[in-house]
Amino acid sequence: MSCDYFELANPGIQKLHPYIAGKPVSELERELGISNIVKLASNENPIGLSEKVKRAIEKEYTDGCRYPDANGHYLKAAISEKVGVSASQITLGNGSNDVLEMIAKIYVQSHHEVIFSQHAFCVYPIVAQSLGATLVEVPAKNWGNDLDKMLAAITDKTRMIFIANPNNPTGTWLGAEPLKTFIDKVPKNVIVVVDEAYTEYVTDGSIPNTIEWLSDYPNLVVTRTFSKAYGLASLRLGYAATSEEICGLLNRVRQPFNVNSFALAAGIAVLDDQAYLDKAVQVNQSGMQQLVENCQQLSLEHIPSAGNFLTIDMGQNAMPIYEKLLHMGVIVRPVANYSMPNHLRVSIGLEIENQKYIDSINKILG
Ligand SMILES: *Cc1c(COP(=O)(O)O)cnc(C)c1O
């Protein structure tokens, strides 16, 4: 007897599309037969691993044959001290994607609705879809979250709202006041997830650190990552800060050894390396300036960004420009899958990497 294994899959899973990641440099070098490719496609930290992290990882070799600390005790203590929330409110994840998935798994069922903005980070619909929930995509305002429209979209079935602040792939951000007013109005049985993946890059004082609001909002979940400003994308490390009650639930669904010992040690080391973070932020700011100036010279509009990337309107279908950049050895990110067919997202790199992008785009458009 034959059987259709696609039809057997959960309906939510059948409708999923795989996440499209940026091409690794090695793959493109092989495909195109060129070298010295720069990758400005995945919002990675261009300055490399912190030296303190390298030393911490080496120390872990000896016990690499052992299971990691399932509770991440020392890393939670370090995060707790850094961000001012109790260790009993922190859940570690294999990247923040891991905690985003866990939080949805806890609360979202197939009869629920999950709200997020147009042009929001694609992991939110993927996570909600995999649970069979109804996706409610609210049209954006100036490329960012339209909080009034999001409030209006709430129904009896709404269980979760995802907001990235700043948002990827647009770089748009919400100030403290509007976000607080919004959360005040959200019913308490709706979980508000504020994804602060880029928070360490933020220099605009109006952007809130919502971890400080946890005591006021039991339905608030804040997620953070070590993949961006802390430069640990490959090690997969992120966390959620929540009430103790939600933290207890996260601990029930969390895989016991979801964070490996190298990531645990690296996280502790980089939290102790303020000079590294300062440098990352400084390189980001000057690189942002470099790209913004190029946009102005080429009369290209860009979306003002509080992250480590700039999303640029090419004024035409961006795909052919993306392809040309690829062949010149510059990988950027097309965002047509975010319904932004004319934009390209360019991650901020080192000065010479940005310059290679600038020289290439000047040649293409000049
Ligand atoms: C990069 C990014 C993350 C981080 O994902 P990790 O799994 O921690 O690497 C989360 N949210 C947004 C909006 C991002 O852009």
mmCIF file of C-alpha atoms and ligand atoms in Angstrom:
data_model
loop_
_atom_site.group_PDB
_atom_site.id
_atom_site.type_symbol
_atom_site.label_atom_id
_atom_site.label_comp_id
_atom_site.label_asym_id
_atom_site.label_seq_id
_atom_site.Cartn_x
_atom_site.Cartn_y
_atom_site.Cartn_z
ATOM 1 C CA MET A 1 0.000 0.000 0.000
ATOM 2 C CA SER A 2 1.385 3.381 -0.938
ATOM 3 C CA CYS A 3 0.998 6.404 1.212
ATOM 4 C CA ASP A 4 1.326 10.164 0.605
ATOM 5 C CA TYR A 5 3.717 11.334 3.289
ATOM 6 C CA PHE A 6 3.128 14.968 2.385
ATOM 7 C CA GLU A 7 -0.609 14.601 2.982
ATOM 8 C CA LEU A 8 0.110 12.915 6.313
ATOM 9 C CA ALA A 9 2.022 15.952 7.617
ATOM 10 C CA ASN A 10 0.345 18.457 9.941
ATOM 11 C CA PRO A 11 -1.667 20.938 7.832
ATOM 12 C CA GLY A 12 0.332 23.881 9.224
ATOM 13 C CA ILE A 13 3.598 22.251 8.183
ATOM 14 C CA GLN A 14 2.343 21.478 4.668
ATOM 15 C CA LYS A 15 1.860 25.192 4.044
ATOM 16 C CA LEU A 16 5.351 26.161 5.271
ATOM 17 C CA HIS A 17 8.142 27.356 3.026
ATOM 18 C CA PRO A 18 11.739 26.764 4.064
ATOM 19 C CA TYR A 19 13.641 29.759 5.433
ATOM 20 C CA ILE A 20 15.898 31.218 2.742
ATOM 21 C CA ALA A 21 19.299 31.926 4.267
ATOM 22 C CA GLY A 22 22.053 34.093 2.827
ATOM 23 C CA LYS A 23 24.505 32.146 0.654
ATOM 24 C CA PRO A 24 27.710 31.157 2.448
ATOM 25 C CA VAL A 25 30.821 32.744 0.925
ATOM 26 C CA SER A 26 32.425 29.365 0.209
ATOM 27 C CA GLU A 27 29.442 28.213 -1.847
ATOM 28 C CA LEU A 28 29.402 31.320 -3.991
ATOM 29 C CA GLU A 29 33.170 31.224 -4.516
ATOM 30 C CA ARG A 30 32.787 27.662 -5.793
ATOM 31 C CA GLU A 31 29.824 28.532 -8.022
ATOM 32 C CA LEU A 32 31.275 31.641 -9.612
ATOM 33 C CA GLY A 33 34.937 30.742 -9.475
ATOM 34 C CA ILE A 34 35.848 34.082 -7.874
ATOM 35 C CA SER A 35 37.506 34.897 -4.551
ATOM 36 C CA ASN A 36 37.575 37.758 -2.035
ATOM 37 C CA ILE A 37 33.814 37.779 -1.829
ATOM 38 C CA VAL A 38 32.309 40.008 0.845
ATOM 39 C CA LYS A 39 29.130 38.897 2.570
ATOM 40 C CA LEU A 40 26.837 41.698 3.644
ATOM 41 C CA ALA A 41 23.753 39.534 3.702
ATOM 42 C CA SER A 42 23.013 38.159 7.161
ATOM 43 C CA ASN A 43 23.534 41.052 9.584
ATOM 44 C CA GLU A 44 26.537 39.362 11.120
ATOM 45 C CA ASN A 45 29.102 41.269 13.159
ATOM 46 C CA PRO A 46 31.985 41.988 10.753
ATOM 47 C CA ILE A 47 34.708 42.496 13.372
ATOM 48 C CA GLY A 48 35.174 38.788 14.110
ATOM 49 C CA LEU A 49 35.083 36.892 17.384
ATOM 50 C CA SER A 50 36.101 38.652 20.595
ATOM 51 C CA GLU A 51 39.586 37.506 21.713
ATOM 52 C CA LYS A 52 38.111 36.781 25.137
ATOM 53 C CA VAL A 53 35.599 34.479 23.462
ATOM 54 C CA LYS A 54 38.328 32.593 21.608
ATOM 55 C CA ARG A 55 40.177 31.928 24.851
ATOM 56 C CA ALA A 56 36.977 30.878 26.627
ATOM 57 C CA ILE A 57 36.110 28.422 23.869
ATOM 58 C CA GLU A 58 39.565 26.842 23.968
ATOM 59 C CA LYS A 59 39.180 26.218 27.683
ATOM 60 C CA GLU A 60 36.026 24.234 26.954
ATOM 61 C CA TYR A 61 37.776 21.664 24.747
ATOM 62 C CA THR A 62 38.704 19.466 27.703
ATOM 63 C CA ASP A 63 35.110 18.848 28.678
ATOM 64 C CA GLY A 64 33.794 18.778 25.123
ATOM 65 C CA CYS A 65 32.875 15.117 25.571
ATOM 66 C CA ARG A 66 30.506 15.996 28.431
ATOM 67 C CA TYR A 67 26.960 17.313 28.253
ATOM 68 C CA PRO A 68 26.728 21.056 28.873
ATOM 69 C CA ASP A 69 25.222 22.587 32.031
ATOM 70 C CA ALA A 70 21.537 22.065 31.247
ATOM 71 C CA ASN A 71 20.572 25.154 33.204
ATOM 72 C CA GLY A 72 23.283 27.490 31.958
ATOM 73 C CA HIS A 73 23.741 28.694 35.522
ATOM 74 C CA TYR A 74 26.768 30.962 35.062
ATOM 75 C CA LEU A 75 25.603 32.507 31.811
ATOM 76 C CA LYS A 76 22.200 33.290 33.288
ATOM 77 C CA ALA A 77 23.931 34.911 36.246
ATOM 78 C CA ALA A 78 26.040 37.032 33.880
ATOM 79 C CA ILE A 79 22.997 38.064 31.801
ATOM 80 C CA SER A 80 21.077 38.805 34.968
ATOM 81 C CA GLU A 81 23.771 41.167 36.138
ATOM 82 C CA LYS A 82 24.119 42.781 32.722
ATOM 83 C CA VAL A 83 20.457 43.478 31.978
ATOM 84 C CA GLY A 84 19.034 43.762 35.473
ATOM 85 C CA VAL A 85 16.533 40.914 35.518
ATOM 86 C CA SER A 86 16.515 37.928 37.856
ATOM 87 C CA ALA A 87 18.189 34.734 36.597
ATOM 88 C CA SER A 88 14.891 32.987 37.351
ATOM 89 C CA GLN A 89 13.317 35.035 34.548
ATOM 90 C CA ILE A 90 15.810 34.032 31.859
ATOM 91 C CA THR A 91 15.481 31.146 29.388
ATOM 92 C CA LEU A 92 18.454 30.378 27.174
ATOM 93 C CA GLY A 93 17.970 29.295 23.585
ATOM 94 C CA ASN A 94 19.882 27.801 20.685
ATOM 95 C CA GLY A 95 19.711 31.223 19.056
ATOM 96 C CA SER A 96 16.743 33.423 19.814
ATOM 97 C CA ASN A 97 14.844 31.575 17.093
ATOM 98 C CA ASP A 98 14.749 28.693 19.526
ATOM 99 C CA VAL A 99 13.037 30.752 22.248
ATOM 100 C CA LEU A 100 10.654 32.349 19.727
ATOM 101 C CA GLU A 101 9.570 28.853 18.742
ATOM 102 C CA MET A 102 9.233 27.705 22.344
ATOM 103 C CA ILE A 103 7.089 30.635 23.382
ATOM 104 C CA ALA A 104 4.706 30.067 20.479
ATOM 105 C CA LYS A 105 4.556 26.347 21.194
ATOM 106 C CA ILE A 106 3.471 27.072 24.746
ATOM 107 C CA TYR A 107 0.606 29.409 23.946
ATOM 108 C CA VAL A 108 -0.460 29.137 20.329
ATOM 109 C CA GLN A 109 -2.917 26.493 19.139
ATOM 110 C CA SER A 110 -4.449 25.952 15.720
ATOM 111 C CA HIS A 111 -7.636 27.905 16.539
ATOM 112 C CA HIS A 112 -5.626 31.012 17.513
ATOM 113 C CA GLU A 113 -4.625 34.080 15.555
ATOM 114 C CA VAL A 114 -1.120 35.473 15.623
ATOM 115 C CA ILE A 115 -0.487 39.111 14.710
ATOM 116 C CA PHE A 116 2.632 40.584 13.156
ATOM 117 C CA SER A 117 3.423 43.421 10.777
ATOM 118 C CA GLN A 118 3.910 43.383 7.041
ATOM 119 C CA HIS A 119 7.701 43.323 6.405
ATOM 120 C CA ALA A 120 8.280 41.769 9.860
ATOM 121 C CA PHE A 121 10.982 39.166 10.520
ATOM 122 C CA CYS A 122 9.961 35.998 8.660
ATOM 123 C CA VAL A 123 10.439 33.672 11.609
ATOM 124 C CA TYR A 124 7.159 34.868 13.201
ATOM 125 C CA PRO A 125 4.882 33.603 10.425
ATOM 126 C CA ILE A 126 6.974 30.419 10.111
ATOM 127 C CA VAL A 127 6.574 29.645 13.806
ATOM 128 C CA ALA A 128 2.864 30.479 13.898
ATOM 129 C CA GLN A 129 2.193 28.602 10.665
ATOM 130 C CA SER A 130 3.898 25.467 11.887
ATOM 131 C CA LEU A 131 1.414 25.380 14.779
ATOM 132 C CA GLY A 132 -1.471 25.696 12.334
ATOM 133 C CA ALA A 133 -2.532 29.099 13.682
ATOM 134 C CA THR A 134 -4.117 31.816 11.548
ATOM 135 C CA LEU A 135 -1.588 34.423 10.442
ATOM 136 C CA VAL A 136 -2.749 38.013 10.721
ATOM 137 C CA GLU A 137 -0.376 40.277 8.813
ATOM 138 C CA VAL A 138 -1.110 43.940 9.486
ATOM 139 C CA PRO A 139 -0.138 46.476 6.780
ATOM 140 C CA ALA A 140 2.949 48.484 7.701
ATOM 141 C CA LYS A 141 3.155 52.235 8.211
ATOM 142 C CA ASN A 142 6.322 53.845 6.811
ATOM 143 C CA TRP A 143 7.769 50.305 6.586
ATOM 144 C CA GLY A 144 7.330 49.780 10.353
ATOM 145 C CA ASN A 145 4.744 48.431 12.795
ATOM 146 C CA ASP A 146 1.424 50.271 12.651
ATOM 147 C CA LEU A 147 0.475 49.878 16.303
ATOM 148 C CA ASP A 148 -3.045 51.300 15.916
ATOM 149 C CA LYS A 149 -3.855 48.880 13.120
ATOM 150 C CA MET A 150 -2.336 46.040 15.142
ATOM 151 C CA LEU A 151 -4.594 46.888 18.091
ATOM 152 C CA ALA A 152 -7.572 46.989 15.782
ATOM 153 C CA ALA A 153 -6.652 43.519 14.477
ATOM 154 C CA ILE A 154 -6.992 41.917 17.920
ATOM 155 C CA THR A 155 -9.967 39.567 18.245
ATOM 156 C CA ASP A 156 -11.129 36.958 20.785
ATOM 157 C CA LYS A 157 -8.917 34.475 18.973
ATOM 158 C CA THR A 158 -5.700 36.488 19.152
ATOM 159 C CA ARG A 159 -3.143 34.784 21.355
ATOM 160 C CA MET A 160 0.194 36.316 20.377
ATOM 161 C CA ILE A 161 1.669 39.463 18.835
ATOM 162 C CA PHE A 162 5.234 39.623 17.525
ATOM 163 C CA ILE A 163 7.093 42.935 17.306
ATOM 164 C CA ALA A 164 10.753 43.303 16.405
ATOM 165 C CA ASN A 165 12.283 46.510 17.737
ATOM 166 C CA PRO A 166 14.253 47.482 15.695
ATOM 167 C CA ASN A 167 12.676 45.428 12.909
ATOM 168 C CA ASN A 168 14.508 43.285 10.395
ATOM 169 C CA PRO A 169 14.577 43.674 7.350
ATOM 170 C CA THR A 170 13.462 47.314 7.508
ATOM 171 C CA GLY A 171 15.527 48.719 10.404
ATOM 172 C CA THR A 172 12.499 50.702 11.606
ATOM 173 C CA TRP A 173 11.970 51.186 15.317
ATOM 174 C CA LEU A 174 9.368 52.125 17.911
ATOM 175 C CA GLY A 175 9.946 54.614 20.702
ATOM 176 C CA ALA A 176 9.164 53.857 24.336
ATOM 177 C CA GLU A 177 6.008 55.904 24.497
ATOM 178 C CA PRO A 178 4.025 54.444 21.611
ATOM 179 C CA LEU A 179 5.109 50.903 22.458
ATOM 180 C CA LYS A 180 4.127 51.268 26.112
ATOM 181 C CA THR A 181 0.760 52.791 25.219
ATOM 182 C CA PHE A 182 0.229 49.854 22.865
ATOM 183 C CA ILE A 183 1.047 47.151 25.420
ATOM 184 C CA ASP A 184 -1.218 48.908 27.929
ATOM 185 C CA LYS A 185 -4.123 48.397 25.545
ATOM 186 C CA VAL A 186 -3.425 44.756 24.636
ATOM 187 C CA PRO A 187 -5.649 42.308 26.559
ATOM 188 C CA LYS A 188 -3.739 40.415 29.238
ATOM 189 C CA ASN A 189 -4.446 37.031 27.651
ATOM 190 C CA VAL A 190 -2.497 38.053 24.550
ATOM 191 C CA ILE A 191 1.248 37.462 24.744
ATOM 192 C CA VAL A 192 3.328 40.339 23.371
ATOM 193 C CA VAL A 193 6.741 39.207 22.137
ATOM 194 C CA VAL A 194 9.209 42.064 21.688
ATOM 195 C CA ASP A 195 12.217 40.810 19.745
ATOM 196 C CA GLU A 196 15.230 43.000 20.571
ATOM 197 C CA ALA A 197 17.842 41.251 18.414
ATOM 198 C CA TYR A 198 19.537 44.552 17.531
ATOM 199 C CA THR A 199 19.217 46.309 20.867
ATOM 200 C CA GLU A 200 22.965 46.483 21.569
ATOM 201 C CA TYR A 201 23.417 48.518 18.369
ATOM 202 C CA VAL A 202 20.759 51.020 19.336
ATOM 203 C CA THR A 203 22.036 54.523 19.995
ATOM 204 C CA ASP A 204 18.719 56.393 19.745
ATOM 205 C CA GLY A 205 17.690 57.078 23.347
ATOM 206 C CA SER A 206 13.976 56.935 22.538
ATOM 207 C CA ILE A 207 14.109 53.175 21.887
ATOM 208 C CA PRO A 208 13.107 51.315 25.050
ATOM 209 C CA ASN A 209 14.815 48.508 26.909
ATOM 210 C CA THR A 210 11.578 46.615 27.467
ATOM 211 C CA ILE A 211 13.187 44.209 29.933
ATOM 212 C CA GLU A 212 12.641 47.048 32.399
ATOM 213 C CA TRP A 213 8.892 46.742 31.820
ATOM 214 C CA LEU A 214 8.569 43.050 32.700
ATOM 215 C CA SER A 215 7.354 43.716 36.226
ATOM 216 C CA ASP A 216 4.488 45.816 34.850
ATOM 217 C CA TYR A 217 3.401 43.452 32.085
ATOM 218 C CA PRO A 218 3.035 39.741 32.906
ATOM 219 C CA ASN A 219 2.121 39.075 29.256
ATOM 220 C CA LEU A 220 5.392 40.542 27.945
ATOM 221 C CA VAL A 221 8.175 38.370 26.521
ATOM 222 C CA VAL A 222 11.460 39.994 25.494
ATOM 223 C CA THR A 223 13.935 38.114 23.308
ATOM 224 C CA ARG A 224 17.586 38.933 22.725
ATOM 225 C CA THR A 225 20.425 37.321 20.798
ATOM 226 C CA PHE A 226 24.201 36.943 20.845
ATOM 227 C CA SER A 227 24.207 36.580 17.043
ATOM 228 C CA LYS A 228 24.420 40.253 16.153
ATOM 229 C CA ALA A 229 26.418 42.843 18.134
ATOM 230 C CA TYR A 230 28.026 40.146 20.307
ATOM 231 C CA GLY A 231 29.316 38.385 17.202
ATOM 232 C CA LEU A 232 28.394 34.783 18.071
ATOM 233 C CA ALA A 233 26.032 33.949 15.171
ATOM 234 C CA SER A 234 27.681 30.606 14.501
ATOM 235 C CA LEU A 235 27.474 29.420 18.104
ATOM 236 C CA ARG A 236 23.666 29.859 18.268
ATOM 237 C CA LEU A 237 22.826 31.649 21.490
ATOM 238 C CA GLY A 238 19.868 33.773 22.513
ATOM 239 C CA TYR A 239 17.528 34.208 25.436
ATOM 240 C CA ALA A 240 14.074 35.241 26.554
ATOM 241 C CA ALA A 241 13.373 37.445 29.561
ATOM 242 C CA THR A 242 9.881 36.886 30.952
ATOM 243 C CA SER A 243 7.918 36.596 34.176
ATOM 244 C CA GLU A 244 9.010 33.688 36.399
ATOM 245 C CA GLU A 245 5.763 31.946 35.554
ATOM 246 C CA ILE A 246 6.362 32.006 31.796
ATOM 247 C CA CYS A 247 10.006 31.098 32.408
ATOM 248 C CA GLY A 248 8.805 27.958 34.200
ATOM 249 C CA LEU A 249 6.716 26.999 31.177
ATOM 250 C CA LEU A 250 9.599 27.675 28.793
ATOM 251 C CA ASN A 251 11.677 25.328 30.895
ATOM 252 C CA ARG A 252 9.141 22.574 30.353
ATOM 253 C CA VAL A 253 9.298 22.727 26.560
ATOM 254 C CA ARG A 254 13.003 23.529 26.293
ATOM 255 C CA GLN A 255 15.224 20.678 25.181
ATOM 256 C CA PRO A 256 17.466 19.892 28.149
ATOM 257 C CA PHE A 257 20.775 20.596 26.408
ATOM 258 C CA ASN A 258 19.643 23.171 23.878
ATOM 259 C CA VAL A 259 22.709 25.385 24.447
ATOM 260 C CA ASN A 260 26.148 23.824 24.090
ATOM 261 C CA SER A 261 29.119 24.426 26.410
ATOM 262 C CA PHE A 262 31.070 26.473 23.852
ATOM 263 C CA ALA A 263 28.177 28.879 23.441
ATOM 264 C CA LEU A 264 27.678 29.101 27.219
ATOM 265 C CA ALA A 265 31.345 29.955 27.769
ATOM 266 C CA ALA A 266 31.409 32.360 24.821
ATOM 267 C CA GLY A 267 28.347 34.204 26.102
ATOM 268 C CA ILE A 268 29.903 34.737 29.517
ATOM 269 C CA ALA A 269 33.176 35.910 27.952
ATOM 270 C CA VAL A 270 31.635 38.402 25.557
ATOM 271 C CA LEU A 271 29.369 39.926 28.201
ATOM 272 C CA ASP A 272 32.605 40.717 29.999
ATOM 273 C CA ASP A 273 34.150 42.379 26.931
ATOM 274 C CA GLN A 274 32.752 45.900 26.832
ATOM 275 C CA ALA A 275 35.604 47.041 24.557
ATOM 276 C CA TYR A 276 34.459 44.521 21.936
ATOM 277 C CA LEU A 277 30.883 45.747 22.062
ATOM 278 C CA ASP A 278 31.985 49.390 21.913
ATOM 279 C CA LYS A 279 34.056 48.636 18.840
ATOM 280 C CA ALA A 280 31.183 46.767 17.195
ATOM 281 C CA VAL A 281 28.865 49.719 17.738
ATOM 282 C CA GLN A 282 31.430 52.221 16.501
ATOM 283 C CA VAL A 283 32.227 50.219 13.344
ATOM 284 C CA ASN A 284 28.496 49.949 12.744
ATOM 285 C CA GLN A 285 27.875 53.669 13.086
ATOM 286 C CA SER A 286 30.668 54.732 10.778
ATOM 287 C CA GLY A 287 29.755 52.024 8.261
ATOM 288 C CA MET A 288 26.128 53.133 8.347
ATOM 289 C CA GLN A 289 27.296 56.671 7.593
ATOM 290 C CA GLN A 290 29.380 55.378 4.673
ATOM 291 C CA LEU A 291 26.398 53.577 3.118
ATOM 292 C CA VAL A 292 23.959 56.431 3.742
ATOM 293 C CA GLU A 293 26.313 58.862 1.976
ATOM 294 C CA ASN A 294 26.533 56.517 -0.992
ATOM 295 C CA CYS A 295 22.736 56.361 -1.176
ATOM 296 C CA GLN A 296 22.630 60.148 -1.222
ATOM 297 C CA GLN A 297 25.235 60.315 -3.986
ATOM 298 C CA LEU A 298 23.257 57.845 -6.079
ATOM 299 C CA SER A 299 19.925 59.493 -5.157
ATOM 300 C CA LEU A 300 18.663 56.185 -3.766
ATOM 301 C CA GLU A 301 16.140 56.268 -0.952
ATOM 302 C CA HIS A 302 16.913 54.204 2.124
ATOM 303 C CA ILE A 303 14.839 53.321 5.164
ATOM 304 C CA PRO A 304 16.418 54.929 8.249
ATOM 305 C CA SER A 305 17.789 52.028 10.311
ATOM 306 C CA ALA A 306 18.570 51.465 13.975
ATOM 307 C CA GLY A 307 20.108 48.065 13.232
ATOM 308 C CA ASN A 308 23.350 46.863 11.632
ATOM 309 C CA PHE A 309 22.000 46.975 8.091
ATOM 310 C CA LEU A 310 20.523 49.435 5.650
ATOM 311 C CA THR A 311 17.584 48.639 3.389
ATOM 312 C CA ILE A 312 17.826 50.553 0.160
ATOM 313 C CA ASP A 313 15.218 51.276 -2.508
ATOM 314 C CA MET A 314 16.867 50.611 -5.869
ATOM 315 C CA GLY A 315 14.016 52.369 -7.661
ATOM 316 C CA GLN A 316 13.534 49.329 -9.895
ATOM 317 C CA ASN A 317 13.290 45.552 -9.563
ATOM 318 C CA ALA A 318 16.254 44.841 -7.292
ATOM 319 C CA MET A 319 16.833 41.248 -8.404
ATOM 320 C CA PRO A 320 19.011 41.987 -11.463
ATOM 321 C CA ILE A 321 21.092 44.379 -9.322
ATOM 322 C CA TYR A 322 21.470 41.679 -6.676
ATOM 323 C CA GLU A 323 22.691 39.272 -9.365
ATOM 324 C CA LYS A 324 25.190 41.790 -10.732
ATOM 325 C CA LEU A 325 26.528 42.465 -7.242
ATOM 326 C CA LEU A 326 26.927 38.713 -6.742
ATOM 327 C CA HIS A 327 29.031 38.428 -9.862
ATOM 328 C CA MET A 328 31.182 41.299 -8.632
ATOM 329 C CA GLY A 329 31.752 39.393 -5.380
ATOM 330 C CA VAL A 330 29.316 41.203 -3.097
ATOM 331 C CA ILE A 331 26.509 39.265 -1.419
ATOM 332 C CA VAL A 332 23.590 41.356 -0.185
ATOM 333 C CA ARG A 333 20.046 40.291 0.646
ATOM 334 C CA PRO A 334 17.090 40.620 -1.698
ATOM 335 C CA VAL A 335 13.884 41.152 0.266
ATOM 336 C CA ALA A 336 11.243 40.369 -2.351
ATOM 337 C CA ASN A 337 10.014 37.592 -0.039
ATOM 338 C CA TYR A 338 9.158 40.399 2.428
ATOM 339 C CA SER A 339 7.068 42.062 -0.311
ATOM 340 C CA MET A 340 9.839 44.578 -0.965
ATOM 341 C CA PRO A 341 10.871 43.710 -4.551
ATOM 342 C CA ASN A 342 12.685 47.013 -5.189
ATOM 343 C CA HIS A 343 14.786 46.962 -2.020
ATOM 344 C CA LEU A 344 18.074 45.333 -1.118
ATOM 345 C CA ARG A 345 19.179 44.902 2.484
ATOM 346 C CA VAL A 346 22.877 45.599 2.937
ATOM 347 C CA SER A 347 24.483 44.553 6.225
ATOM 348 C CA ILE A 348 27.066 46.981 7.587
ATOM 349 C CA GLY A 349 30.532 45.490 7.143
ATOM 350 C CA LEU A 350 34.070 46.655 7.752
ATOM 351 C CA GLU A 351 35.029 49.858 5.967
ATOM 352 C CA ILE A 352 36.745 48.041 3.080
ATOM 353 C CA GLU A 353 33.825 45.647 2.696
ATOM 354 C CA ASN A 354 31.374 48.539 2.529
ATOM 355 C CA GLN A 355 33.682 50.183 0.015
ATOM 356 C CA LYS A 356 33.602 47.100 -2.201
ATOM 357 C CA TYR A 357 29.802 47.259 -2.178
ATOM 358 C CA ILE A 358 29.925 50.999 -2.914
ATOM 359 C CA ASP A 359 32.354 50.623 -5.817
ATOM 360 C CA SER A 360 30.220 47.840 -7.268
ATOM 361 C CA ILE A 361 26.858 49.566 -6.932
ATOM 362 C CA ASN A 362 28.387 52.773 -8.346
ATOM 363 C CA LYS A 363 29.514 50.797 -11.391
ATOM 364 C CA ILE A 364 26.120 49.114 -11.807
ATOM 365 C CA LEU A 365 24.023 52.255 -11.464
ATOM 366 C CA GLY A 366 26.504 54.910 -12.574
HETATM 367 C C1 LIG B 1 18.935 38.008 13.485
HETATM 368 C C2 LIG B 1 17.625 38.101 14.167
HETATM 369 C C3 LIG B 1 17.335 37.264 15.238
HETATM 370 C C4 LIG B 1 18.388 36.365 15.785
HETATM 371 O O1 LIG B 1 18.233 35.061 15.516
HETATM 372 P P1 LIG B 1 19.209 34.027 16.247
HETATM 373 O O2 LIG B 1 18.417 32.795 16.186
HETATM 374 O O3 LIG B 1 19.392 34.489 17.656
HETATM 375 O O4 LIG B 1 20.477 34.015 15.483
HETATM 376 C C5 LIG B 1 16.105 37.378 15.864
HETATM 377 N N1 LIG B 1 15.222 38.309 15.464
HETATM 378 C C6 LIG B 1 15.479 39.153 14.457
HETATM 379 C C7 LIG B 1 14.500 40.191 14.101
HETATM 380 C C8 LIG B 1 16.687 39.061 13.769
HETATM 381 O O5 LIG B 1 16.933 39.877 12.755
#
